[in-house]
Amino acid sequence: MATEGLKPVASLLLFLNFCMYAIVASIGGWALNVAINHGFIIGQGLALPANFSPVFFPIGNQATGFFVIFALIAGVVGAAAAIAGVHHVRSWHYESLPSAASSALVAWGLTLLAMGLACKEANLEGRNIRLKTMEAFLIILSATQLIYILVIHGGGGSGARTRT
């Protein structure tokens, strides 16, 4: 069939996205660990400072806390969606398309949200190289995840659908 030619493209995008989402989740986990290790500790008799934020990160800027949390969620959901997409690429049949497409769309939506926060963080300045790497990966992932969704929709109907 003509759509069998899209299967290698989908496989390549799936592998690329999985690797990038795993890297984003790893860097996000590192940043969350730094924030937990250097967080504000409240002892007996101490009160919270006036400008205390529960998403305070000692690295980066004011947007880093929100960016890291949403990037971590997007990384985990994106990696899980890539694993779910393996089944569709292996079978490449109409019945496996809805689960692969829906999980990919959820991952893409979370990636776009994290990308928006990455753009805000980049605009504020004052971040380290790991956060810049995570920003770049999320910007690239927002495009490659969309291309993957379009590819699986272009080739997902290769199996004949029968109604009973």
PDB file of N, CA and C in Angstrom, residues 63-140:
ATOM      1  N   ALA A  63      10.375  32.257  36.126  1.00  0.00           N
ATOM      2  CA  ALA A  63       9.558  31.298  35.379  1.00  0.00           C
ATOM      3  C   ALA A  63      10.088  29.868  35.474  1.00  0.00           C
ATOM      4  N   THR A  64      11.245  29.679  36.066  1.00  0.00           N
ATOM      5  CA  THR A  64      11.888  28.364  36.078  1.00  0.00           C
ATOM      6  C   THR A  64      11.050  27.315  36.789  1.00  0.00           C
ATOM      7  N   GLY A  65      10.448  27.660  37.906  1.00  0.00           N
ATOM      8  CA  GLY A  65       9.665  26.691  38.658  1.00  0.00           C
ATOM      9  C   GLY A  65       8.529  26.106  37.843  1.00  0.00           C
ATOM     10  N   PHE A  66       7.745  26.972  37.229  1.00  0.00           N
ATOM     11  CA  PHE A  66       6.634  26.499  36.408  1.00  0.00           C
ATOM     12  C   PHE A  66       7.137  25.757  35.177  1.00  0.00           C
ATOM     13  N   PHE A  67       8.199  26.275  34.568  1.00  0.00           N
ATOM     14  CA  PHE A  67       8.753  25.638  33.381  1.00  0.00           C
ATOM     15  C   PHE A  67       9.229  24.223  33.678  1.00  0.00           C
ATOM     16  N   VAL A  68       9.961  24.042  34.760  1.00  0.00           N
ATOM     17  CA  VAL A  68      10.510  22.726  35.086  1.00  0.00           C
ATOM     18  C   VAL A  68       9.394  21.742  35.403  1.00  0.00           C
ATOM     19  N   ILE A  69       8.396  22.161  36.143  1.00  0.00           N
ATOM     20  CA  ILE A  69       7.310  21.251  36.503  1.00  0.00           C
ATOM     21  C   ILE A  69       6.556  20.794  35.257  1.00  0.00           C
ATOM     22  N   PHE A  70       6.199  21.725  34.375  1.00  0.00           N
ATOM     23  CA  PHE A  70       5.459  21.344  33.173  1.00  0.00           C
ATOM     24  C   PHE A  70       6.340  20.606  32.175  1.00  0.00           C
ATOM     25  N   ALA A  71       7.617  20.921  32.119  1.00  0.00           N
ATOM     26  CA  ALA A  71       8.525  20.188  31.239  1.00  0.00           C
ATOM     27  C   ALA A  71       8.702  18.758  31.731  1.00  0.00           C
ATOM     28  N   LEU A  72       8.759  18.570  33.031  1.00  0.00           N
ATOM     29  CA  LEU A  72       8.870  17.225  33.594  1.00  0.00           C
ATOM     30  C   LEU A  72       7.623  16.402  33.281  1.00  0.00           C
ATOM     31  N   ILE A  73       6.459  17.006  33.426  1.00  0.00           N
ATOM     32  CA  ILE A  73       5.213  16.305  33.091  1.00  0.00           C
ATOM     33  C   ILE A  73       5.171  15.987  31.598  1.00  0.00           C
ATOM     34  N   ALA A  74       5.524  16.961  30.764  1.00  0.00           N
ATOM     35  CA  ALA A  74       5.517  16.742  29.314  1.00  0.00           C
ATOM     36  C   ALA A  74       6.522  15.661  28.921  1.00  0.00           C
ATOM     37  N   GLY A  75       7.670  15.620  29.570  1.00  0.00           N
ATOM     38  CA  GLY A  75       8.676  14.612  29.266  1.00  0.00           C
ATOM     39  C   GLY A  75       8.208  13.204  29.584  1.00  0.00           C
ATOM     40  N   VAL A  76       7.576  13.047  30.727  1.00  0.00           N
ATOM     41  CA  VAL A  76       7.104  11.716  31.126  1.00  0.00           C
ATOM     42  C   VAL A  76       5.934  11.272  30.245  1.00  0.00           C
ATOM     43  N   VAL A  77       4.981  12.166  30.009  1.00  0.00           N
ATOM     44  CA  VAL A  77       3.833  11.818  29.171  1.00  0.00           C
ATOM     45  C   VAL A  77       4.275  11.582  27.726  1.00  0.00           C
ATOM     46  N   GLY A  78       5.220  12.380  27.235  1.00  0.00           N
ATOM     47  CA  GLY A  78       5.718  12.190  25.877  1.00  0.00           C
ATOM     48  C   GLY A  78       6.451  10.878  25.694  1.00  0.00           C
ATOM     49  N   ALA A  79       7.253  10.497  26.677  1.00  0.00           N
ATOM     50  CA  ALA A  79       7.942   9.205  26.595  1.00  0.00           C
ATOM     51  C   ALA A  79       6.942   8.053  26.643  1.00  0.00           C
ATOM     52  N   ALA A  80       5.915   8.178  27.472  1.00  0.00           N
ATOM     53  CA  ALA A  80       4.883   7.144  27.535  1.00  0.00           C
ATOM     54  C   ALA A  80       4.095   7.072  26.228  1.00  0.00           C
ATOM     55  N   ALA A  81       3.828   8.222  25.623  1.00  0.00           N
ATOM     56  CA  ALA A  81       3.122   8.236  24.336  1.00  0.00           C
ATOM     57  C   ALA A  81       3.973   7.606  23.241  1.00  0.00           C
ATOM     58  N   ALA A  82       5.270   7.794  23.306  1.00  0.00           N
ATOM     59  CA  ALA A  82       6.158   7.159  22.320  1.00  0.00           C
ATOM     60  C   ALA A  82       6.160   5.645  22.494  1.00  0.00           C
ATOM     61  N   ILE A  83       6.150   5.197  23.729  1.00  0.00           N
ATOM     62  CA  ILE A  83       6.086   3.755  23.969  1.00  0.00           C
ATOM     63  C   ILE A  83       4.759   3.198  23.467  1.00  0.00           C
ATOM     64  N   ALA A  84       3.670   3.945  23.688  1.00  0.00           N
ATOM     65  CA  ALA A  84       2.363   3.502  23.176  1.00  0.00           C
ATOM     66  C   ALA A  84       2.329   3.529  21.653  1.00  0.00           C
ATOM     67  N   GLY A  85       3.074   4.444  21.045  1.00  0.00           N
ATOM     68  CA  GLY A  85       3.120   4.531  19.590  1.00  0.00           C
ATOM     69  C   GLY A  85       3.856   3.383  18.936  1.00  0.00           C
ATOM     70  N   VAL A  86       4.693   2.682  19.689  1.00  0.00           N
ATOM     71  CA  VAL A  86       5.425   1.536  19.141  1.00  0.00           C
ATOM     72  C   VAL A  86       4.451   0.456  18.678  1.00  0.00           C
ATOM     73  N   HIS A  87       3.382   0.257  19.436  1.00  0.00           N
ATOM     74  CA  HIS A  87       2.392  -0.759  19.054  1.00  0.00           C
ATOM     75  C   HIS A  87       1.745  -0.399  17.710  1.00  0.00           C
ATOM     76  N   HIS A  88       1.419   0.867  17.539  1.00  0.00           N
ATOM     77  CA  HIS A  88       0.788   1.265  16.274  1.00  0.00           C
ATOM     78  C   HIS A  88       1.757   1.108  15.107  1.00  0.00           C
ATOM     79  N   VAL A  89       3.006   1.483  15.294  1.00  0.00           N
ATOM     80  CA  VAL A  89       3.973   1.363  14.201  1.00  0.00           C
ATOM     81  C   VAL A  89       4.217  -0.107  13.870  1.00  0.00           C
ATOM     82  N   ARG A  90       4.207  -0.962  14.870  1.00  0.00           N
ATOM     83  CA  ARG A  90       4.407  -2.394  14.608  1.00  0.00           C
ATOM     84  C   ARG A  90       3.236  -3.002  13.844  1.00  0.00           C
ATOM     85  N   SER A  91       2.006  -2.646  14.243  1.00  0.00           N
ATOM     86  CA  SER A  91       0.849  -3.237  13.564  1.00  0.00           C
ATOM     87  C   SER A  91       0.443  -2.420  12.333  1.00  0.00           C
ATOM     88  N   TRP A  92       0.598  -1.096  12.415  1.00  0.00           N
ATOM     89  CA  TRP A  92       0.281  -0.167  11.315  1.00  0.00           C
ATOM     90  C   TRP A  92      -1.094  -0.470  10.730  1.00  0.00           C
ATOM     91  N   HIS A  93      -2.081  -0.508  11.640  1.00  0.00           N
ATOM     92  CA  HIS A  93      -3.434  -0.846  11.250  1.00  0.00           C
ATOM     93  C   HIS A  93      -4.394   0.200  11.814  1.00  0.00           C
ATOM     94  N   TYR A  94      -5.558   0.291  11.209  1.00  0.00           N
ATOM     95  CA  TYR A  94      -6.541   1.302  11.588  1.00  0.00           C
ATOM     96  C   TYR A  94      -6.959   1.199  13.052  1.00  0.00           C
ATOM     97  N   GLU A  95      -7.075  -0.003  13.586  1.00  0.00           N
ATOM     98  CA  GLU A  95      -7.552  -0.181  14.953  1.00  0.00           C
ATOM     99  C   GLU A  95      -6.550   0.304  16.007  1.00  0.00           C
ATOM    100  N   SER A  96      -5.284   0.367  15.663  1.00  0.00           N
ATOM    101  CA  SER A  96      -4.290   0.824  16.639  1.00  0.00           C
ATOM    102  C   SER A  96      -4.045   2.328  16.569  1.00  0.00           C
ATOM    103  N   LEU A  97      -4.625   2.989  15.583  1.00  0.00           N
ATOM    104  CA  LEU A  97      -4.403   4.428  15.414  1.00  0.00           C
ATOM    105  C   LEU A  97      -4.998   5.279  16.533  1.00  0.00           C
ATOM    106  N   PRO A  98      -6.238   5.069  16.982  1.00  0.00           N
ATOM    107  CA  PRO A  98      -6.803   5.984  17.982  1.00  0.00           C
ATOM    108  C   PRO A  98      -5.998   6.097  19.272  1.00  0.00           C
ATOM    109  N   SER A  99      -5.503   4.993  19.790  1.00  0.00           N
ATOM    110  CA  SER A  99      -4.736   5.058  21.039  1.00  0.00           C
ATOM    111  C   SER A  99      -3.410   5.782  20.825  1.00  0.00           C
ATOM    112  N   ALA A 100      -2.757   5.514  19.707  1.00  0.00           N
ATOM    113  CA  ALA A 100      -1.482   6.176  19.433  1.00  0.00           C
ATOM    114  C   ALA A 100      -1.696   7.664  19.187  1.00  0.00           C
ATOM    115  N   ALA A 101      -2.725   7.998  18.442  1.00  0.00           N
ATOM    116  CA  ALA A 101      -2.972   9.408  18.115  1.00  0.00           C
ATOM    117  C   ALA A 101      -3.414  10.202  19.338  1.00  0.00           C
ATOM    118  N   SER A 102      -4.264   9.630  20.168  1.00  0.00           N
ATOM    119  CA  SER A 102      -4.737  10.376  21.334  1.00  0.00           C
ATOM    120  C   SER A 102      -3.620  10.614  22.337  1.00  0.00           C
ATOM    121  N   SER A 103      -2.798   9.613  22.581  1.00  0.00           N
ATOM    122  CA  SER A 103      -1.691   9.817  23.520  1.00  0.00           C
ATOM    123  C   SER A 103      -0.664  10.796  22.943  1.00  0.00           C
ATOM    124  N   ALA A 104      -0.456  10.754  21.629  1.00  0.00           N
ATOM    125  CA  ALA A 104       0.467  11.705  20.998  1.00  0.00           C
ATOM    126  C   ALA A 104      -0.073  13.130  21.061  1.00  0.00           C
ATOM    127  N   LEU A 105      -1.388  13.284  20.911  1.00  0.00           N
ATOM    128  CA  LEU A 105      -1.983  14.625  20.996  1.00  0.00           C
ATOM    129  C   LEU A 105      -1.897  15.200  22.410  1.00  0.00           C
ATOM    130  N   VAL A 106      -2.113  14.374  23.412  1.00  0.00           N
ATOM    131  CA  VAL A 106      -1.981  14.839  24.798  1.00  0.00           C
ATOM    132  C   VAL A 106      -0.534  15.250  25.072  1.00  0.00           C
ATOM    133  N   ALA A 107       0.410  14.436  24.633  1.00  0.00           N
ATOM    134  CA  ALA A 107       1.827  14.762  24.820  1.00  0.00           C
ATOM    135  C   ALA A 107       2.189  16.048  24.079  1.00  0.00           C
ATOM    136  N   TRP A 108       1.645  16.227  22.879  1.00  0.00           N
ATOM    137  CA  TRP A 108       1.937  17.445  22.117  1.00  0.00           C
ATOM    138  C   TRP A 108       1.361  18.672  22.814  1.00  0.00           C
ATOM    139  N   GLY A 109       0.154  18.555  23.357  1.00  0.00           N
ATOM    140  CA  GLY A 109      -0.441  19.680  24.083  1.00  0.00           C
ATOM    141  C   GLY A 109       0.387  20.080  25.299  1.00  0.00           C
ATOM    142  N   LEU A 110       0.838  19.097  26.059  1.00  0.00           N
ATOM    143  CA  LEU A 110       1.691  19.399  27.216  1.00  0.00           C
ATOM    144  C   LEU A 110       3.039  19.956  26.784  1.00  0.00           C
ATOM    145  N   THR A 111       3.538  19.482  25.656  1.00  0.00           N
ATOM    146  CA  THR A 111       4.800  20.002  25.125  1.00  0.00           C
ATOM    147  C   THR A 111       4.653  21.460  24.713  1.00  0.00           C
ATOM    148  N   LEU A 112       3.519  21.800  24.100  1.00  0.00           N
ATOM    149  CA  LEU A 112       3.280  23.197  23.723  1.00  0.00           C
ATOM    150  C   LEU A 112       3.176  24.096  24.951  1.00  0.00           C
ATOM    151  N   LEU A 113       2.540  23.593  26.002  1.00  0.00           N
ATOM    152  CA  LEU A 113       2.455  24.363  27.243  1.00  0.00           C
ATOM    153  C   LEU A 113       3.841  24.599  27.837  1.00  0.00           C
ATOM    154  N   ALA A 114       4.644  23.548  27.891  1.00  0.00           N
ATOM    155  CA  ALA A 114       6.008  23.686  28.411  1.00  0.00           C
ATOM    156  C   ALA A 114       6.850  24.567  27.495  1.00  0.00           C
ATOM    157  N   MET A 115       6.624  24.491  26.182  1.00  0.00           N
ATOM    158  CA  MET A 115       7.364  25.343  25.247  1.00  0.00           C
ATOM    159  C   MET A 115       7.027  26.820  25.474  1.00  0.00           C
ATOM    160  N   GLY A 116       5.762  27.114  25.735  1.00  0.00           N
ATOM    161  CA  GLY A 116       5.387  28.492  26.037  1.00  0.00           C
ATOM    162  C   GLY A 116       6.086  29.018  27.275  1.00  0.00           C
ATOM    163  N   LEU A 117       6.169  28.173  28.304  1.00  0.00           N
ATOM    164  CA  LEU A 117       6.898  28.570  29.511  1.00  0.00           C
ATOM    165  C   LEU A 117       8.393  28.674  29.245  1.00  0.00           C
ATOM    166  N   ALA A 118       8.911  27.853  28.328  1.00  0.00           N
ATOM    167  CA  ALA A 118      10.324  27.947  27.954  1.00  0.00           C
ATOM    168  C   ALA A 118      10.603  29.276  27.272  1.00  0.00           C
ATOM    169  N   CYS A 119       9.685  29.709  26.426  1.00  0.00           N
ATOM    170  CA  CYS A 119       9.860  31.011  25.760  1.00  0.00           C
ATOM    171  C   CYS A 119       9.831  32.146  26.783  1.00  0.00           C
ATOM    172  N   LYS A 120       8.951  32.041  27.781  1.00  0.00           N
ATOM    173  CA  LYS A 120       8.890  33.054  28.836  1.00  0.00           C
ATOM    174  C   LYS A 120      10.174  33.049  29.650  1.00  0.00           C
ATOM    175  N   GLU A 121      10.686  31.864  29.964  1.00  0.00           N
ATOM    176  CA  GLU A 121      11.927  31.781  30.734  1.00  0.00           C
ATOM    177  C   GLU A 121      13.096  32.351  29.938  1.00  0.00           C
ATOM    178  N   ALA A 122      13.145  32.075  28.652  1.00  0.00           N
ATOM    179  CA  ALA A 122      14.226  32.599  27.814  1.00  0.00           C
ATOM    180  C   ALA A 122      14.153  34.112  27.728  1.00  0.00           C
ATOM    181  N   ASN A 123      12.959  34.651  27.769  1.00  0.00           N
ATOM    182  CA  ASN A 123      12.771  36.098  27.705  1.00  0.00           C
ATOM    183  C   ASN A 123      13.255  36.794  28.974  1.00  0.00           C
ATOM    184  N   LEU A 124      13.180  36.108  30.119  1.00  0.00           N
ATOM    185  CA  LEU A 124      13.561  36.705  31.396  1.00  0.00           C
ATOM    186  C   LEU A 124      15.054  36.652  31.681  1.00  0.00           C
ATOM    187  N   GLU A 125      15.806  35.802  30.972  1.00  0.00           N
ATOM    188  CA  GLU A 125      17.261  35.668  31.156  1.00  0.00           C
ATOM    189  C   GLU A 125      17.612  35.051  32.506  1.00  0.00           C
ATOM    190  N   GLY A 126      18.889  34.807  32.703  1.00  0.00           N
ATOM    191  CA  GLY A 126      19.412  34.316  33.971  1.00  0.00           C
ATOM    192  C   GLY A 126      19.219  32.836  34.204  1.00  0.00           C
ATOM    193  N   ARG A 127      19.527  31.997  33.231  1.00  0.00           N
ATOM    194  CA  ARG A 127      19.381  30.561  33.399  1.00  0.00           C
ATOM    195  C   ARG A 127      20.676  29.875  33.005  1.00  0.00           C
ATOM    196  N   ASN A 128      20.837  28.612  33.426  1.00  0.00           N
ATOM    197  CA  ASN A 128      22.079  27.903  33.131  1.00  0.00           C
ATOM    198  C   ASN A 128      21.948  27.078  31.849  1.00  0.00           C
ATOM    199  N   ILE A 129      23.013  26.389  31.488  1.00  0.00           N
ATOM    200  CA  ILE A 129      23.078  25.678  30.209  1.00  0.00           C
ATOM    201  C   ILE A 129      22.114  24.494  30.166  1.00  0.00           C
ATOM    202  N   ARG A 130      21.880  23.837  31.306  1.00  0.00           N
ATOM    203  CA  ARG A 130      20.950  22.695  31.305  1.00  0.00           C
ATOM    204  C   ARG A 130      19.525  23.159  31.031  1.00  0.00           C
ATOM    205  N   LEU A 131      19.139  24.288  31.611  1.00  0.00           N
ATOM    206  CA  LEU A 131      17.802  24.810  31.346  1.00  0.00           C
ATOM    207  C   LEU A 131      17.672  25.275  29.896  1.00  0.00           C
ATOM    208  N   LYS A 132      18.744  25.843  29.358  1.00  0.00           N
ATOM    209  CA  LYS A 132      18.722  26.233  27.939  1.00  0.00           C
ATOM    210  C   LYS A 132      18.580  25.013  27.041  1.00  0.00           C
ATOM    211  N   THR A 133      19.233  23.912  27.423  1.00  0.00           N
ATOM    212  CA  THR A 133      19.121  22.671  26.657  1.00  0.00           C
ATOM    213  C   THR A 133      17.689  22.147  26.695  1.00  0.00           C
ATOM    214  N   MET A 134      17.088  22.175  27.866  1.00  0.00           N
ATOM    215  CA  MET A 134      15.711  21.708  27.995  1.00  0.00           C
ATOM    216  C   MET A 134      14.758  22.592  27.196  1.00  0.00           C
ATOM    217  N   GLU A 135      14.991  23.898  27.188  1.00  0.00           N
ATOM    218  CA  GLU A 135      14.179  24.808  26.380  1.00  0.00           C
ATOM    219  C   GLU A 135      14.288  24.457  24.901  1.00  0.00           C
ATOM    220  N   ALA A 136      15.513  24.261  24.434  1.00  0.00           N
ATOM    221  CA  ALA A 136      15.726  23.952  23.016  1.00  0.00           C
ATOM    222  C   ALA A 136      15.061  22.623  22.639  1.00  0.00           C
ATOM    223  N   PHE A 137      15.192  21.620  23.494  1.00  0.00           N
ATOM    224  CA  PHE A 137      14.578  20.324  23.209  1.00  0.00           C
ATOM    225  C   PHE A 137      13.061  20.435  23.139  1.00  0.00           C
ATOM    226  N   LEU A 138      12.457  21.218  24.022  1.00  0.00           N
ATOM    227  CA  LEU A 138      11.002  21.350  23.991  1.00  0.00           C
ATOM    228  C   LEU A 138      10.528  22.107  22.754  1.00  0.00           C
ATOM    229  N   ILE A 139      11.295  23.069  22.318  1.00  0.00           N
ATOM    230  CA  ILE A 139      10.934  23.789  21.093  1.00  0.00           C
ATOM    231  C   ILE A 139      11.022  22.855  19.892  1.00  0.00           C
ATOM    232  N   ILE A 140      12.067  22.041  19.834  1.00  0.00           N
ATOM    233  CA  ILE A 140      12.211  21.072  18.743  1.00  0.00           C
ATOM    234  C   ILE A 140      11.120  20.008  18.834  1.00  0.00           C
TER     235      ILE A 140
END
